[in-house]
Amino acid sequence: ARQMPRQTSITYQGVLNEHCYRLREVEKKDVINEEVDCGVERKEEEEQGEKFVVWLSVLLKSKLDGQPRGPRAIDVVIALDISGSMSSRQGSKTKMELAKIAIKKLYVVMRKNDRLGMCTFTHETKVIFPIEETGNFSLQTLTKKLAPIRPGGGEDLSKGFSTGLSLFKKWERENPEEDFAATGRERRMLFVTDMCSAGGELGTLVKNAKEKQKIYTTIIGLGLDFNTDLTESVVKVTGANYFATKDEADLDEIMARDFHYNFFPSCHNNRLACSSDQFSLMHIYGTPLAADTETIDYEWLPRNHRHFPKELKDRAFTLLLTCKRLKLRLPMIVFSNIMDMIAPREVEVNKLETMFPSNLFDSKVEGGLMMLKLRPKDETITKGTIGIGVTWTNLDGSEETRECSVEVDVASAPEVGTGTGNIDKGYALTRYVECSHQVIKKQKLSPTEAKDTLDFQTWFASQTSTFDKDKRFDTRVKDFKSLLQLAGVKKETTKPSKTSAKPKSKLKTKTESKAGVKTRASTLQSRKGKK
């Protein structure tokens, strides 16, 4: 019998990053750039003093999107879970069969000067083969090494990781002349597992491997019943990412088609900043560390002057005129300190940590979309400016910043969820996750909640033809229908229409982030992310 999925198996970032979004312009210059769209969700009934909320979609793009793999080589050590749970079936194949397929797909796309090593783990570990260049052995040899591996026993993720690290250390001992920093080789631990155990000290081991040895981690989560809480704690570490897979098609996409997008980061230490004197940030959806939003002081600099309110700009203008009249020349650092003193300002900053490039399909980028929800700071506010900034550290250690501002006018702003843009698609998918969480959490809905949920189902289904006939969007529509059937909610009988009205957002659920409270979640690292 089918069971209700875990609430944590349907995440905002996982859903947002599995879809493609149309670019206004393909990025050709910068490692990171952003496209921002704005919309308004008007309330039919005033909720908690709010007549409307503002939505922003922030789509991150990169000059590395859609580009072929660069010259960097990579060393990968596979830690394969062979516990008893890997014998369970995932569709037409067992998890173990899928794992072996994933490993062979990885070998095929690696270059001859790339290196591969492998170990298996239950409560015990075994080295299958040490690190060596893939040009030194064939796919047939690899297949023979994989053939006798059978699932059985318990599972200790920490032991598996420690054994994998020992293979890297063994290579270092045997090749002391190699300078990894100079060669720029990527080094990555690849966990192939269903993540069904508690994991012990895995998070600490992953962090130490990154900090001490510059070894990053990728997790391939087999099946939809893996331990997402553990996975999300692991991928909060810089450079880590994970992917949830359910069949061979997913593995082909992750391990073969998008190999170099998924295994080679474009930059680290990413931060998304949102600032406004008229609007306050309520929630961020779709970032890897959505719960790690904090409020910090926003330093005045010439490049972000446009983000400050008109009152401050008038003061700055008066100060400059006075200095000119008195023939005073203020050093920029002095002027900056004065501006910070007369207009202290706060900004909401969210950690994105690591960014990975994405594939491109006909001017559409896969993943990279974040949704920001804001409320007016005062009930009289209907206009304002919102500043968005992204900072990051390049692989060579240099730091860069991109900033833009969005003018909001509630009277003329489009109603979010009624168009065909990225913000409308992001809004629909965010509502899908929200409603799914509500159904999973309560399982038995009240008549009013059931009606609201069926109204959403009708509207959500009507969007299938709106977004370029997106097959993955259609899959999510079917997933939601199946979820309602599991919850015993009466089937929707009304034929979805493209002109179906957008349903009111009444469901109250715990979201991934509460801005302004010190509290990137991929769940994933942003792949801008991955699932």
Coordinates of C-alpha atoms in Angstrom, one line a residue:
A1 CA 0.0 0.0 0.0
R2 CA 1.2 3.5 -0.8
Q3 CA 2.2 5.6 2.1
M4 CA 2.0 9.3 2.7
P5 CA 5.5 10.8 1.9
R6 CA 7.5 12.7 4.5
Q7 CA 6.9 16.4 4.7
T8 CA 10.7 16.9 4.4
S9 CA 10.8 15.0 1.1
I10 CA 9.1 17.9 -0.6
T11 CA 11.3 21.0 -0.2
Y12 CA 11.0 24.5 -1.6
Q13 CA 14.4 24.4 -3.1
G14 CA 14.1 20.9 -4.4
V15 CA 10.9 21.7 -6.3
L16 CA 12.1 25.2 -7.6
N17 CA 15.4 23.9 -8.8
E18 CA 14.1 21.0 -10.8
H19 CA 12.4 23.3 -13.3
C20 CA 13.7 25.5 -16.1
Y21 CA 13.2 29.3 -16.3
R22 CA 13.4 31.5 -19.3
L23 CA 16.2 34.1 -19.4
R24 CA 15.7 37.6 -20.7
E25 CA 19.4 37.4 -21.7
V26 CA 22.0 34.7 -21.5
E27 CA 24.8 35.7 -19.2
K28 CA 28.2 36.0 -21.0
K29 CA 30.2 38.2 -18.7
D30 CA 29.9 37.6 -14.9
V31 CA 30.2 34.5 -12.7
I32 CA 27.0 35.5 -11.0
N33 CA 24.2 37.9 -12.2
E34 CA 20.6 38.2 -11.4
E35 CA 17.2 38.7 -13.1
V36 CA 14.6 40.1 -10.7
D37 CA 10.8 40.3 -11.3
C38 CA 8.1 41.8 -9.1
G39 CA 4.5 41.0 -8.5
V40 CA 1.8 41.6 -5.9
E41 CA -0.6 39.2 -4.1
R42 CA -3.6 41.3 -3.2
K43 CA -5.8 40.0 -0.4
E44 CA -9.6 39.7 -0.9
E45 CA -9.9 39.9 2.9
E46 CA -7.4 41.8 5.0
E47 CA -5.2 39.3 6.9
Q48 CA -3.4 40.5 10.0
G49 CA -3.6 44.1 8.9
E50 CA -2.2 43.3 5.4
K51 CA -4.0 44.2 2.2
F52 CA -1.3 42.8 0.0
V53 CA 2.2 41.2 0.0
V54 CA 5.0 41.8 -2.5
W55 CA 6.7 38.9 -4.2
L56 CA 10.1 39.0 -5.9
S57 CA 11.6 36.3 -8.0
V58 CA 15.4 36.3 -8.1
L59 CA 16.9 34.1 -10.9
L60 CA 20.6 33.7 -10.6
K61 CA 22.5 33.0 -13.8
S62 CA 26.2 32.6 -14.7
K63 CA 28.5 32.8 -17.7
L64 CA 29.3 29.2 -16.9
D65 CA 25.7 28.1 -17.5
G66 CA 25.5 25.8 -20.5
Q67 CA 29.2 25.8 -21.1
P68 CA 31.3 22.7 -21.7
R69 CA 33.6 21.4 -19.0
G70 CA 36.8 23.3 -18.4
P71 CA 40.3 22.0 -18.1
R72 CA 40.2 21.2 -14.4
A73 CA 40.7 17.5 -13.5
I74 CA 38.8 15.8 -10.6
D75 CA 39.4 13.1 -8.0
V76 CA 36.3 11.2 -6.9
V77 CA 36.1 8.6 -4.1
I78 CA 32.8 6.7 -4.1
A79 CA 31.4 5.5 -0.8
L80 CA 28.7 3.0 -1.7
D81 CA 26.0 2.1 0.9
I82 CA 25.5 -1.7 0.8
S83 CA 23.2 -2.0 3.8
G84 CA 20.1 -4.2 3.8
S85 CA 17.8 -1.3 2.8
M86 CA 19.6 -1.0 -0.5
S87 CA 17.9 -4.2 -1.6
S88 CA 14.4 -2.6 -1.6
R89 CA 12.9 -1.8 -5.0
Q90 CA 12.7 1.7 -6.5
G91 CA 10.4 1.3 -9.5
S92 CA 11.6 -1.6 -11.7
K93 CA 15.1 -1.8 -10.1
T94 CA 16.5 -2.2 -6.6
K95 CA 18.4 0.7 -5.1
M96 CA 21.6 -1.3 -5.4
E97 CA 21.1 -1.8 -9.1
L98 CA 20.5 1.9 -9.5
A99 CA 23.7 2.6 -7.5
K100 CA 25.8 0.4 -9.7
I101 CA 24.3 2.1 -12.8
A102 CA 25.2 5.5 -11.3
I103 CA 28.8 4.5 -10.7
K104 CA 29.2 3.2 -14.3
K105 CA 27.7 6.4 -15.7
L106 CA 30.1 8.4 -13.7
Y107 CA 33.1 6.4 -15.1
V108 CA 32.0 6.9 -18.7
V109 CA 32.0 10.7 -18.5
M110 CA 35.2 11.1 -16.5
R111 CA 38.4 11.9 -18.5
K112 CA 41.4 9.6 -18.6
N113 CA 43.4 11.9 -16.2
D114 CA 40.6 12.1 -13.7
R115 CA 40.9 9.7 -10.8
L116 CA 38.5 7.4 -9.2
G117 CA 38.5 5.3 -6.0
M118 CA 35.8 3.3 -4.2
C119 CA 34.8 1.7 -0.9
T120 CA 31.6 0.1 0.5
F121 CA 30.1 0.4 3.9
T122 CA 27.6 -1.1 6.3
H123 CA 28.7 -1.2 9.9
E124 CA 31.9 -2.4 8.4
T125 CA 33.8 -1.0 5.4
K126 CA 35.8 -2.4 2.5
V127 CA 38.1 -0.8 0.0
I128 CA 37.0 -2.0 -3.5
F129 CA 39.9 -0.2 -5.3
P130 CA 42.2 2.7 -4.4
I131 CA 42.4 6.0 -6.2
E132 CA 43.8 5.7 -9.7
E133 CA 43.4 7.4 -13.1
T134 CA 40.4 6.2 -15.0
G135 CA 42.6 5.8 -18.1
N136 CA 44.3 2.9 -16.3
F137 CA 41.2 0.6 -16.2
S138 CA 38.2 -0.1 -18.4
L139 CA 34.5 -0.1 -17.9
Q140 CA 34.5 -3.8 -18.1
T141 CA 37.0 -4.0 -15.2
L142 CA 34.8 -1.7 -13.2
T143 CA 31.8 -3.8 -14.0
K144 CA 33.6 -6.9 -12.7
K145 CA 34.5 -5.2 -9.5
L146 CA 30.9 -4.1 -8.9
A147 CA 29.3 -7.5 -9.8
P148 CA 29.9 -9.4 -6.5
I149 CA 28.7 -6.5 -4.3
R150 CA 25.4 -7.5 -2.5
P151 CA 23.4 -5.5 0.0
G152 CA 23.0 -6.7 3.6
G153 CA 23.6 -5.6 7.2
G154 CA 23.3 -2.3 9.0
E155 CA 24.5 1.2 8.0
D156 CA 27.1 3.5 9.4
L157 CA 27.5 6.6 7.2
S158 CA 30.4 8.0 9.3
K159 CA 32.5 4.9 8.9
G160 CA 31.9 5.0 5.1
F161 CA 33.0 8.6 5.0
S162 CA 36.1 8.0 7.1
T163 CA 37.2 5.1 4.9
G164 CA 36.7 7.2 1.8
L165 CA 38.9 9.9 3.3
S166 CA 41.5 7.3 4.0
L167 CA 41.8 6.7 0.3
F168 CA 42.5 10.4 -0.3
K169 CA 45.1 10.4 2.5
K170 CA 46.8 7.2 1.1
W171 CA 47.2 9.0 -2.3
E172 CA 48.7 12.0 -0.6
R173 CA 51.2 9.8 1.3
E174 CA 52.2 8.0 -1.9
N175 CA 52.4 11.2 -4.0
P176 CA 53.9 13.8 -1.7
E177 CA 55.1 15.9 -4.6
E178 CA 51.6 16.7 -5.9
D179 CA 50.4 20.2 -5.0
F180 CA 46.6 20.2 -5.2
A181 CA 46.3 23.9 -4.7
A182 CA 48.6 24.5 -7.6
T183 CA 47.0 22.0 -10.0
G184 CA 43.5 23.2 -9.1
R185 CA 42.1 19.6 -9.1
E186 CA 38.6 19.3 -7.7
R187 CA 38.5 16.6 -4.9
R188 CA 35.1 15.2 -4.1
M189 CA 33.6 12.4 -1.9
L190 CA 30.6 10.9 -3.6
F191 CA 28.1 9.2 -1.3
V192 CA 25.7 6.8 -3.0
T193 CA 23.1 5.9 -0.4
D194 CA 19.5 5.9 0.6
M195 CA 20.5 7.8 3.8
C196 CA 18.2 5.7 6.0
S197 CA 20.4 5.8 9.2
A198 CA 21.0 8.6 11.7
G199 CA 24.5 9.3 10.4
G200 CA 26.3 9.9 13.7
E201 CA 29.1 12.4 13.3
L202 CA 28.8 12.6 9.5
G203 CA 28.2 16.4 9.4
T204 CA 31.4 17.1 11.4
L205 CA 33.4 14.7 9.2
V206 CA 32.2 16.5 6.1
K207 CA 33.0 19.9 7.5
N208 CA 36.5 18.8 8.6
A209 CA 37.2 17.3 5.2
K210 CA 36.4 20.6 3.5
E211 CA 38.3 22.7 6.0
K212 CA 41.4 20.6 6.4
Q213 CA 41.8 18.8 3.0
K214 CA 39.6 20.8 0.6
I215 CA 37.5 17.7 -0.1
Y216 CA 33.9 18.5 -0.9
T217 CA 30.9 16.1 -0.7
T218 CA 28.1 15.1 -3.1
I219 CA 25.3 12.9 -2.0
I220 CA 23.2 10.8 -4.4
G221 CA 20.0 10.0 -2.4
L222 CA 18.4 6.8 -3.8
G223 CA 14.6 6.7 -3.4
L224 CA 12.2 9.2 -1.8
D225 CA 12.5 7.8 1.7
F226 CA 16.0 8.9 2.6
N227 CA 16.8 10.9 5.7
T228 CA 16.4 14.5 4.4
D229 CA 17.1 16.1 7.8
L230 CA 20.5 14.5 7.9
T231 CA 21.2 15.3 4.3
E232 CA 20.3 19.0 4.7
S233 CA 22.6 19.2 7.7
V234 CA 25.5 17.8 5.7
V235 CA 25.0 20.1 2.7
K236 CA 25.2 23.2 4.8
V237 CA 28.9 22.7 4.5
T238 CA 30.5 24.8 1.7
G239 CA 30.9 22.9 -1.5
A240 CA 28.4 20.1 -0.7
N241 CA 25.3 19.2 -2.7
Y242 CA 22.8 16.4 -3.0
F243 CA 20.3 14.9 -5.4
A244 CA 17.2 12.9 -4.8
T245 CA 16.8 10.2 -7.5
K246 CA 13.9 7.8 -8.1
D247 CA 14.9 6.1 -11.4
E248 CA 17.6 5.6 -14.0
A249 CA 16.5 8.7 -16.0
D250 CA 17.3 10.9 -13.0
L251 CA 20.7 9.2 -12.7
D252 CA 21.5 9.7 -16.4
E253 CA 20.7 13.4 -16.0
I254 CA 22.8 13.8 -12.8
M255 CA 25.8 11.6 -13.5
A256 CA 26.1 11.9 -17.3
R257 CA 24.4 14.9 -18.9
D258 CA 25.0 17.4 -16.2
F259 CA 28.2 15.8 -14.6
H260 CA 30.4 18.9 -14.8
Y261 CA 27.6 21.2 -13.7
N262 CA 27.0 19.1 -10.6
F263 CA 30.6 18.3 -9.6
F264 CA 32.5 21.6 -10.3
P265 CA 31.3 24.7 -8.3
S266 CA 31.4 28.1 -9.9
C267 CA 32.0 30.1 -6.6
H268 CA 31.6 29.9 -2.8
N269 CA 30.5 32.0 0.2
N270 CA 27.5 33.4 -1.6
R271 CA 25.2 35.9 0.2
L272 CA 21.9 37.2 -0.9
A273 CA 21.0 40.6 0.6
C274 CA 17.6 42.3 0.6
S275 CA 17.1 45.9 1.8
S276 CA 14.2 48.3 1.8
D277 CA 12.9 51.2 3.9
Q278 CA 9.3 50.5 2.9
F279 CA 9.1 46.7 2.9
S280 CA 10.3 44.0 5.3
L281 CA 11.3 40.5 4.3
M282 CA 8.9 37.8 5.5
H283 CA 10.2 34.6 3.9
I284 CA 12.7 33.3 1.4
Y285 CA 11.9 30.2 -0.5
G286 CA 14.4 28.1 -2.5
T287 CA 17.7 28.8 -0.9
P288 CA 20.0 26.2 0.4
L289 CA 20.2 27.8 3.9
A290 CA 16.8 29.5 4.0
A291 CA 16.7 29.3 7.8
D292 CA 20.0 31.1 8.1
T293 CA 18.7 34.6 7.4
E294 CA 20.0 37.3 9.7
T295 CA 19.7 41.1 10.0
I296 CA 23.0 43.1 9.7
D297 CA 23.9 46.7 9.3
Y298 CA 24.1 47.9 5.7
E299 CA 27.2 49.9 5.0
W300 CA 26.9 53.0 2.8
L301 CA 29.0 52.8 -0.3
P302 CA 28.8 54.9 -3.5
R303 CA 27.7 51.8 -5.5
N304 CA 24.6 51.1 -3.2
H305 CA 23.6 54.8 -2.7
R306 CA 20.6 54.2 -5.0
H307 CA 19.2 51.7 -2.6
F308 CA 18.8 54.3 0.2
P309 CA 15.6 56.4 0.7
K310 CA 15.1 59.9 -0.8
E311 CA 15.5 61.6 2.6
L312 CA 19.1 60.3 2.9
K313 CA 19.9 61.2 -0.7
D314 CA 18.7 64.8 0.0
R315 CA 20.9 64.9 3.0
A316 CA 23.9 63.7 1.0
F317 CA 23.3 66.3 -1.7
T318 CA 23.1 69.0 1.0
L319 CA 26.3 67.8 2.6
L320 CA 28.1 67.8 -0.8
L321 CA 26.9 71.3 -1.6
T322 CA 28.0 72.6 1.8
C323 CA 31.5 71.0 1.3
K324 CA 31.8 72.6 -2.1
R325 CA 30.7 76.0 -0.8
L326 CA 33.3 75.8 2.0
K327 CA 35.9 74.3 -0.4
L328 CA 36.3 71.2 1.8
R329 CA 37.5 67.9 0.3
L330 CA 36.2 65.0 2.3
P331 CA 38.0 61.6 1.9
M332 CA 35.5 59.0 0.8
I333 CA 36.0 57.0 4.0
V334 CA 35.0 60.1 6.0
F335 CA 32.0 60.7 3.9
S336 CA 31.0 57.0 4.2
N337 CA 31.2 57.2 8.0
I338 CA 29.1 60.3 8.1
M339 CA 26.4 58.6 5.9
D340 CA 26.4 55.5 8.1
M341 CA 26.0 57.8 11.2
I342 CA 23.0 59.8 9.9
A343 CA 21.2 57.0 8.3
P344 CA 21.9 53.6 9.9
R345 CA 20.2 50.9 7.9
E346 CA 19.5 47.2 8.2
V347 CA 19.6 44.5 5.5
E348 CA 18.4 40.9 5.5
V349 CA 21.2 38.6 4.4
N350 CA 20.7 34.9 3.5
K351 CA 23.6 32.5 3.0
L352 CA 23.7 30.6 -0.4
E353 CA 27.1 29.2 0.3
T354 CA 28.1 27.4 -2.9
M355 CA 26.8 28.0 -6.4
F356 CA 27.0 25.4 -9.2
P357 CA 26.4 26.3 -12.9
S358 CA 23.4 24.9 -14.7
N359 CA 22.5 23.5 -18.0
L360 CA 20.8 25.7 -20.7
F361 CA 18.0 24.7 -22.9
D362 CA 16.9 27.1 -25.6
S363 CA 17.6 30.3 -23.5
K364 CA 16.1 28.6 -20.4
V365 CA 18.2 27.8 -17.3
E366 CA 17.7 24.9 -15.0
G367 CA 17.2 25.9 -11.4
G368 CA 18.5 29.0 -9.7
L369 CA 15.2 30.6 -8.8
M370 CA 14.4 32.0 -5.4
M371 CA 11.2 33.6 -4.2
L372 CA 11.1 36.4 -1.7
K373 CA 7.9 37.5 0.1
L374 CA 7.7 40.9 1.7
R375 CA 5.2 43.0 3.6
P376 CA 4.8 46.8 3.8
K377 CA 6.3 48.2 7.0
D378 CA 3.3 50.5 7.4
E379 CA -0.3 50.1 6.2
T380 CA -0.1 53.4 4.3
I381 CA 2.8 52.3 2.1
T382 CA 2.0 51.4 -1.5
K383 CA 5.2 52.3 -3.2
G384 CA 8.9 51.8 -2.5
T385 CA 12.3 50.5 -3.5
I386 CA 13.8 47.1 -2.8
G387 CA 17.5 46.5 -3.1
I388 CA 18.9 43.1 -4.0
G389 CA 22.6 42.3 -3.8
V390 CA 24.6 39.1 -4.3
T391 CA 28.2 38.7 -3.1
W392 CA 30.4 35.7 -3.7
T393 CA 34.0 34.5 -3.6
N394 CA 35.5 33.2 -6.8
L395 CA 37.5 30.0 -7.0
D396 CA 40.7 32.1 -7.1
G397 CA 39.8 33.8 -3.8
S398 CA 38.7 37.2 -5.2
E399 CA 35.4 38.7 -4.1
E400 CA 32.7 40.2 -6.2
T401 CA 29.3 41.9 -5.7
R402 CA 26.3 42.5 -8.0
E403 CA 23.4 44.8 -6.9
C404 CA 20.2 46.0 -8.4
S405 CA 17.0 47.7 -7.2
V406 CA 13.3 47.2 -7.9
E407 CA 10.7 49.9 -7.9
V408 CA 7.4 48.7 -6.4
D409 CA 4.0 50.4 -7.1
V410 CA 1.2 48.3 -5.8
A411 CA -1.4 50.1 -8.0
S412 CA 0.3 49.1 -11.2
A413 CA 2.2 45.9 -10.3
P414 CA 0.9 42.7 -11.9
E415 CA -1.0 40.2 -9.8
V416 CA 1.4 37.3 -9.1
G417 CA 0.2 33.9 -10.4
T418 CA -1.8 35.2 -13.3
G419 CA 1.0 35.5 -16.0
T420 CA 3.5 33.3 -17.7
G421 CA 6.7 34.7 -16.3
N422 CA 9.3 33.1 -14.0
I423 CA 7.7 34.8 -10.9
D424 CA 4.4 33.2 -11.8
K425 CA 5.9 29.8 -12.2
G426 CA 7.9 30.2 -8.9
Y427 CA 4.7 31.3 -7.1
A428 CA 2.7 28.3 -8.3
L429 CA 5.5 25.9 -7.3
T430 CA 5.9 27.6 -3.9
R431 CA 2.1 27.3 -3.3
Y432 CA 2.4 23.6 -4.3
V433 CA 5.0 22.9 -1.6
E434 CA 3.0 24.9 0.9
C435 CA -0.3 23.0 0.2
S436 CA 1.5 19.6 0.1
H437 CA 3.0 20.3 3.5
Q438 CA -0.5 21.2 4.8
V439 CA -2.0 17.9 3.5
I440 CA 0.9 15.8 4.8
K441 CA 1.0 17.4 8.2
K442 CA -2.8 17.2 8.9
Q443 CA -3.7 14.3 6.7
K444 CA -7.4 14.7 7.6
L445 CA -8.5 18.2 6.4
S446 CA -11.6 20.0 7.6
P447 CA -14.4 20.7 5.0
T448 CA -13.2 24.2 4.5
E449 CA -9.5 23.2 4.2
A450 CA -10.5 20.4 1.7
K451 CA -12.4 22.9 -0.4
D452 CA -9.5 25.4 -0.5
T453 CA -7.1 22.5 -1.3
L454 CA -9.3 21.4 -4.2
D455 CA -9.6 24.9 -5.4
F456 CA -5.8 25.1 -5.5
Q457 CA -5.6 21.7 -7.3
T458 CA -7.9 23.0 -10.0
W459 CA -5.9 26.2 -10.5
F460 CA -2.5 24.4 -10.2
A461 CA -3.6 21.9 -12.9
S462 CA -4.7 24.8 -15.2
Q463 CA -1.1 26.1 -15.2
T464 CA 0.3 23.0 -17.0
S465 CA -0.3 24.5 -20.4
T466 CA 0.9 28.0 -19.3
F467 CA 4.6 27.2 -18.7
D468 CA 5.8 25.9 -22.1
K469 CA 4.1 22.5 -21.4
D470 CA 6.8 21.7 -18.8
K471 CA 6.7 18.0 -18.2
R472 CA 8.1 18.3 -14.7
F473 CA 5.4 20.8 -13.9
D474 CA 2.8 18.3 -15.1
T475 CA 4.5 15.6 -12.9
R476 CA 4.0 17.9 -9.9
V477 CA 0.4 18.3 -10.8
K478 CA 0.0 14.5 -10.8
D479 CA 1.9 14.2 -7.6
F480 CA -0.5 16.6 -5.8
K481 CA -3.5 14.7 -7.1
S482 CA -2.0 11.5 -5.8
L483 CA -1.3 13.2 -2.5
L484 CA -5.0 14.2 -2.1
Q485 CA -6.1 10.6 -2.9
L486 CA -3.8 9.3 -0.1
A487 CA -5.3 11.9 2.2
G488 CA -8.8 10.8 1.3
V489 CA -9.8 14.2 -0.1
K490 CA -12.6 14.0 -2.6
K491 CA -11.4 14.0 -6.2
E492 CA -11.8 17.2 -8.2
T493 CA -14.3 16.7 -10.9
T494 CA -14.2 20.1 -12.5
K495 CA -12.2 20.2 -15.7
P496 CA -9.2 22.5 -15.2
S497 CA -9.4 25.7 -17.3
K498 CA -6.5 27.9 -18.3
T499 CA -8.6 30.8 -17.1
S500 CA -9.2 29.3 -13.7
A501 CA -9.0 32.0 -11.0
K502 CA -6.0 32.0 -8.7
P503 CA -7.1 30.6 -5.4
K504 CA -6.7 32.5 -2.2
S505 CA -3.7 31.5 -0.1
K506 CA -5.3 30.4 3.2
L507 CA -3.2 27.5 4.2
K508 CA -0.9 28.2 7.2
T509 CA 2.2 26.1 7.2
K510 CA 5.6 26.3 8.7
T511 CA 7.9 27.7 6.0
E512 CA 11.6 27.2 5.4
S513 CA 12.7 30.6 6.7
K514 CA 11.7 33.4 8.9
A515 CA 13.7 36.4 7.9
G516 CA 15.3 38.6 10.5
V517 CA 15.8 35.8 12.9
K518 CA 19.2 34.1 13.3
T519 CA 18.0 30.7 13.1
R520 CA 21.0 27.9 2.4
A521 CA 18.6 24.5 3.8
S522 CA 19.3 22.2 0.4
T523 CA 18.5 21.3 1.4
L524 CA 20.8 21.3 -1.3
Q525 CA 23.5 23.6 -2.0
S526 CA 22.3 26.0 -4.5
R527 CA 22.9 24.9 -7.9
K528 CA 22.1 27.1 -8.2
G529 CA 21.2 23.8 -6.5
K530 CA 20.1 21.0 -6.9
K531 CA 17.3 18.8 -5.9

